[in-house]
Tab-separated table of C-alpha atoms in Angstrom:
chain	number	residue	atom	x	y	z
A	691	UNK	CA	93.890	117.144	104.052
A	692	UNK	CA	93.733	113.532	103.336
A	693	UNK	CA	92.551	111.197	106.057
A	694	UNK	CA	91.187	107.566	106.495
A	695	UNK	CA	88.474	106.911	109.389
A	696	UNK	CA	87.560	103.343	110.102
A	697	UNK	CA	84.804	102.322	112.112
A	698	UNK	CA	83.920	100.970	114.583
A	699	UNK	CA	87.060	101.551	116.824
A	700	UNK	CA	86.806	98.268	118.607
A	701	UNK	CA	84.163	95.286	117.954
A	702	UNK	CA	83.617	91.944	120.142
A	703	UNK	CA	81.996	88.908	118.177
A	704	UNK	CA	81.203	85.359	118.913
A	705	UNK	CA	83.451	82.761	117.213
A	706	UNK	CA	81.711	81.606	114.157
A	707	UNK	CA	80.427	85.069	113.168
A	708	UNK	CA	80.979	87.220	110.213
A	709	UNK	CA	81.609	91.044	110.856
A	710	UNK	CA	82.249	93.943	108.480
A	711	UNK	CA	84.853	96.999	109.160
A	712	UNK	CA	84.603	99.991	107.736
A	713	UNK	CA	87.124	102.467	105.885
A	714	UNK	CA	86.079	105.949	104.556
A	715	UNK	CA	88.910	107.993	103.158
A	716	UNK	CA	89.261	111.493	101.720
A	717	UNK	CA	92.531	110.654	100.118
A	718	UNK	CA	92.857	112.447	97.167
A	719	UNK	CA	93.997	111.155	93.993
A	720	UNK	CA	93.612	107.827	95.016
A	721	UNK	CA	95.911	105.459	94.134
A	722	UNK	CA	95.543	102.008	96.137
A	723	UNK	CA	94.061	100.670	99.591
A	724	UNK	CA	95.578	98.116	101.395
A	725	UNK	CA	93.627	96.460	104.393
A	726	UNK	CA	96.430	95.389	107.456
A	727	UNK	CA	96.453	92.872	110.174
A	728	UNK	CA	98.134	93.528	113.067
A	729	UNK	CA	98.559	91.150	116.030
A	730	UNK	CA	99.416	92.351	119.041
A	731	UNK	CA	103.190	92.554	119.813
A	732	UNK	CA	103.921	91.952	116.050
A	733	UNK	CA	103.920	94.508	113.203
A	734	UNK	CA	101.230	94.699	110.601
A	735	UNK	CA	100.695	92.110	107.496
A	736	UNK	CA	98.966	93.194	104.030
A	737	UNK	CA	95.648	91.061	103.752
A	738	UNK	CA	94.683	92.847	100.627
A	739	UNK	CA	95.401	95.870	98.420
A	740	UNK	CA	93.096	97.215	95.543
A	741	UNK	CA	92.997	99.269	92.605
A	742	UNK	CA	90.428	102.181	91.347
A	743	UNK	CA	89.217	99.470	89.084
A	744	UNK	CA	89.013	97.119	91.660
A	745	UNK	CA	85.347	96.729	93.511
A	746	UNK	CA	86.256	93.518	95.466
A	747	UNK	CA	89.588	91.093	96.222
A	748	UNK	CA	89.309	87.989	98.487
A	749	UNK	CA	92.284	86.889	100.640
A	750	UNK	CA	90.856	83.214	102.135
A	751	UNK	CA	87.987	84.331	104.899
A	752	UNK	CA	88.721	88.208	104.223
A	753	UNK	CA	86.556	89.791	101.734
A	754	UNK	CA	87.599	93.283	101.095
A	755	UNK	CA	85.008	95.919	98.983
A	756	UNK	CA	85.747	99.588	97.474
A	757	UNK	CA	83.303	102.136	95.889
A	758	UNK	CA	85.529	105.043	94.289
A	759	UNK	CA	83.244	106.814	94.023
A	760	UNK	CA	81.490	107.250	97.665
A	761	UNK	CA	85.523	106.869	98.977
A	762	UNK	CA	84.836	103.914	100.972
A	763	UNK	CA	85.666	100.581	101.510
A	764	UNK	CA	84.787	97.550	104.100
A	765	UNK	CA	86.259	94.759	105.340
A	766	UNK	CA	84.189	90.970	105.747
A	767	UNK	CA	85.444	88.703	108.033
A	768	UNK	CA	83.227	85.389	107.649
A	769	UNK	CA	83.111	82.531	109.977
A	770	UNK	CA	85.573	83.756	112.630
A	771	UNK	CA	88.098	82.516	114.165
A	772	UNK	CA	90.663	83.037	117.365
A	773	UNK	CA	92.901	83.839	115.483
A	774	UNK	CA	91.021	86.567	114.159
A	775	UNK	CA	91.562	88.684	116.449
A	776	UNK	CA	93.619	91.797	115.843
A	777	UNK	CA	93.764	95.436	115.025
A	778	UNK	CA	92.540	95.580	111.324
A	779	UNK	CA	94.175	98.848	109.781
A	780	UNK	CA	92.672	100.177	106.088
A	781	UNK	CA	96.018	102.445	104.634
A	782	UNK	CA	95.102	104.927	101.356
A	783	UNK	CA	97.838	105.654	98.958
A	784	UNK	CA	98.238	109.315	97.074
A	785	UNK	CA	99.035	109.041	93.138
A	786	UNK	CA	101.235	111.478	93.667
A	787	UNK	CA	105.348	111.784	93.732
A	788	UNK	CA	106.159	109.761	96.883
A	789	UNK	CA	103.283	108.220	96.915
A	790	UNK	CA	101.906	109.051	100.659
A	791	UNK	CA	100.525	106.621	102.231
A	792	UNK	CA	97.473	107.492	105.157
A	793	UNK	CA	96.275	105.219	107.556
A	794	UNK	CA	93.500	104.881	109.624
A	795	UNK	CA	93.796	104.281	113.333
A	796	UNK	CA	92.481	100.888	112.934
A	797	UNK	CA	89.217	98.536	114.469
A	798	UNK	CA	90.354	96.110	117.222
A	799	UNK	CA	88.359	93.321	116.895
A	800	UNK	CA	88.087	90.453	119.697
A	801	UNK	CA	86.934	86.746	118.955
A	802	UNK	CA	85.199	85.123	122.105
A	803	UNK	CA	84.698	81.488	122.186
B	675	UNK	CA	113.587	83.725	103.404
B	676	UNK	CA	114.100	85.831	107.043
B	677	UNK	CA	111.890	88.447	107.969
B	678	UNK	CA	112.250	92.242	108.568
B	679	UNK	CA	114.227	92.372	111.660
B	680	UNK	CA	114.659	95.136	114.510
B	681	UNK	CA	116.733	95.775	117.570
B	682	UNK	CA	116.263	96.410	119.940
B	683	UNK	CA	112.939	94.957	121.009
B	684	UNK	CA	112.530	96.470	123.855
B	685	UNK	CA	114.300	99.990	125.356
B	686	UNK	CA	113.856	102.568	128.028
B	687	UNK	CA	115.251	105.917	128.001
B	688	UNK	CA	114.895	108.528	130.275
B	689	UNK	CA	114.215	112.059	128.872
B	690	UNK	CA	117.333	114.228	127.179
B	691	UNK	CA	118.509	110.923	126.061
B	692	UNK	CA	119.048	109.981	122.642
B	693	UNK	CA	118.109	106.526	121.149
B	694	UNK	CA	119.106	104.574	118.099
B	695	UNK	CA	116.913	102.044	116.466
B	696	UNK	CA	118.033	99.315	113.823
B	697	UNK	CA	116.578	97.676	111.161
B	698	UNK	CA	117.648	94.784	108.912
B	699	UNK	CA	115.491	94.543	105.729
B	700	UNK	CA	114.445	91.467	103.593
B	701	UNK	CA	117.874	90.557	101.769
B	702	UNK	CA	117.178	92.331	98.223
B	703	UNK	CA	115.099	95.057	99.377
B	704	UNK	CA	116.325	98.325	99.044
B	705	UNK	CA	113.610	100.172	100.447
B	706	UNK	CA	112.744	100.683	104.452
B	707	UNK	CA	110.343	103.273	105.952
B	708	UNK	CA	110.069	103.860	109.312
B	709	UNK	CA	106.734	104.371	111.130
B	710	UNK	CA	105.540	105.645	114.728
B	711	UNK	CA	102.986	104.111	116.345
B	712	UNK	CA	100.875	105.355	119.055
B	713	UNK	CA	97.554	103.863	120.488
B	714	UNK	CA	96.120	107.715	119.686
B	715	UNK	CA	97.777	108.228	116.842
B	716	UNK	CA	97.978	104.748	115.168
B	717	UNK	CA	100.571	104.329	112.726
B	718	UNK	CA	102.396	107.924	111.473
B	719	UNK	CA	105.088	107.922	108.879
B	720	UNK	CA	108.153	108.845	109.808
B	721	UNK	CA	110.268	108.816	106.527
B	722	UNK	CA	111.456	105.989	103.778
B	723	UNK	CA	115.235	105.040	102.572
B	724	UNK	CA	115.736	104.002	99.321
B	725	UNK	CA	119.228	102.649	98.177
B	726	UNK	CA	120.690	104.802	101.111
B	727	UNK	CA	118.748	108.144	100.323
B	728	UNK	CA	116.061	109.666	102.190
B	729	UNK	CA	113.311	109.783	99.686
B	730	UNK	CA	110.168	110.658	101.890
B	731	UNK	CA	109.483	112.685	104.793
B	732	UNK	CA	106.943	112.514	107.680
B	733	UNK	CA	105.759	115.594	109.456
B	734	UNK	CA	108.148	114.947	112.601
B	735	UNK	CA	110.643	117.072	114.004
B	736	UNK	CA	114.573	116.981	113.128
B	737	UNK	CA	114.583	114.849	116.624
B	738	UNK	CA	114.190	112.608	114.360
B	739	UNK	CA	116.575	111.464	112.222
B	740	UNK	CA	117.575	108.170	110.092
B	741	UNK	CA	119.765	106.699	107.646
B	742	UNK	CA	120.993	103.490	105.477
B	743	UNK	CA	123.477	101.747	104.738
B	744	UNK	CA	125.077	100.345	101.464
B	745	UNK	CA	123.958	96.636	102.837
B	746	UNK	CA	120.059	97.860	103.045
B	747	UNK	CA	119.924	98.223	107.019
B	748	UNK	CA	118.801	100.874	108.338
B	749	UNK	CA	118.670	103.060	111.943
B	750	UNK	CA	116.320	105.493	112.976
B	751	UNK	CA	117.778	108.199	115.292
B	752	UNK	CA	115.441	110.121	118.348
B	753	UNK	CA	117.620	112.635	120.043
B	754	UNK	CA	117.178	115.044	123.174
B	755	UNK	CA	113.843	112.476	123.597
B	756	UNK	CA	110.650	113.496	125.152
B	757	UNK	CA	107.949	112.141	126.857
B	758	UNK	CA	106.049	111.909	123.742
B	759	UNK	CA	108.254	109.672	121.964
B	760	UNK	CA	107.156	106.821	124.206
B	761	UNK	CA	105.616	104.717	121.036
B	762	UNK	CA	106.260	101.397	119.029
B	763	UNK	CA	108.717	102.112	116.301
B	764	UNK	CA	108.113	99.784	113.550
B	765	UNK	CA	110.031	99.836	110.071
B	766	UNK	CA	109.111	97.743	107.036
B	767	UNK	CA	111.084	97.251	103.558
B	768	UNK	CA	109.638	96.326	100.258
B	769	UNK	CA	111.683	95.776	96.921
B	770	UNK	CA	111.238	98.840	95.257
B	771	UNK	CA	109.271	101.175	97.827
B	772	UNK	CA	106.023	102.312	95.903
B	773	UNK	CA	102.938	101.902	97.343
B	774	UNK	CA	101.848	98.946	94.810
B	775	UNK	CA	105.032	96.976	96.883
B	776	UNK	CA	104.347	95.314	99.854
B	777	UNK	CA	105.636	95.980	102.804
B	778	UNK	CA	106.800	93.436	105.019
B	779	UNK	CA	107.179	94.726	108.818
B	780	UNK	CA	109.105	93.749	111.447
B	781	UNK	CA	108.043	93.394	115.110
B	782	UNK	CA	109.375	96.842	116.201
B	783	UNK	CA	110.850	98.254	118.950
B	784	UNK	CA	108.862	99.391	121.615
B	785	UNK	CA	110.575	102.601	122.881
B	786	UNK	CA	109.534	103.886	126.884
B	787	UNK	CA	110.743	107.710	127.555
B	788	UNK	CA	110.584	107.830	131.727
């Protein structure tokens, strides 16, 4: 069965710190991952997506990782901000017909001043 | 360019009911999927429309039901709802629907079942 487990569930930093979330996946073929970030009240927004080939795409202060071969993948978030705070959701695509998509349940991360 | 748009925002239903959600996609996309989201559960699919077929399935009962129109827009049908259903329903279109699109979401519609 393919499933995506992020960790930790929920994280509290202090403004100006980096912090890494984690995605392991048993999605299998793989296709793509796609890191989310979802505000509260608001629906998700892609921050990244990446390929097999891929080990590591930036997106401004998000640095995302992948190792094919151990399935996982993590998130950096360096020197953050408010505004970082949000649910962070890692989604796995299938290469298969209709290309299923599983998502993880998400890290909610919290940015004190 | 406007954004993926639902309505409406905010509903409560009581259980039996039936409840129709509505989606407006990104002008030229012809692809919306429909998701579930529960703070348990996180996000679940619930199925994807593609130039007004049903191309996808999620593992959800026939409660559940959608369809889409020749203009893109979409609704999501829940009928005889439970208890359960209580959940933010968000839908999201892309251009072409693969996995390699993005998906642009809208704010959803957060559905109570009392």
């Amino acid at each position: 069965k393919n499933q995506v487990e992020q960790s930790p569930q929920s994280l509290i930093i202090l403004e100006g710190k980096n912090c890494t979330l984690q995605c392991n996946y048993t999605v299998s073929p793989f296709s793509n991952l796609r890191w989310y970030k979802q505000d509260t009240g608001r629906g998700p927004v892609s921050l990244t997506i990446m390929t097999f080939s891929e080990n590591t795409k930036s997106n401004g202060r998000y640095t995302a990782t992948l190792d094919a071969d151990t399935k996982q993948s993590s998130l950096h978030i360096t020197a953050s901000q408010l505004s970082d705070s949000a649910s962070y959701i890692c989604v796995v695509s299938a290469a298969s017909s209709g290309d299923k998509l599983t998502f993880g349940t998400g890290t909610r991360l919290a940015v004190r001043p | 360019k406007a954004g993926v748009t639902q309505t409406p925002r905010y509903l409560i239903k009581t259980r039996g009911q039936q409840v129709t959600l509505s989606c407006s996609p990104i002008s030229g996309h012809r692809s919306v999927s429909w998701y579930q989201q529960t703070p348990g559960q996180g996000l679940q699919f619930l199925f994807e429309y593609f130039s007004e077929t049903q191309r996808n399935k999620g593992n959800f009962p026939g409660r559940f039901s959608g369809r889409q129109f020749s203009n893109s827009r979409s609704e999501m049908n829940v009928s005889t709802l439970e208890l359960g259903d209580s959940a933010l329903y968000l839908c999201a279109s892309s251009t072409s629907g693969t996995s390699f699109d993005e998906q642009y979401f809208g704010p959803g519609t957060r559905l109570t079942v009392t």
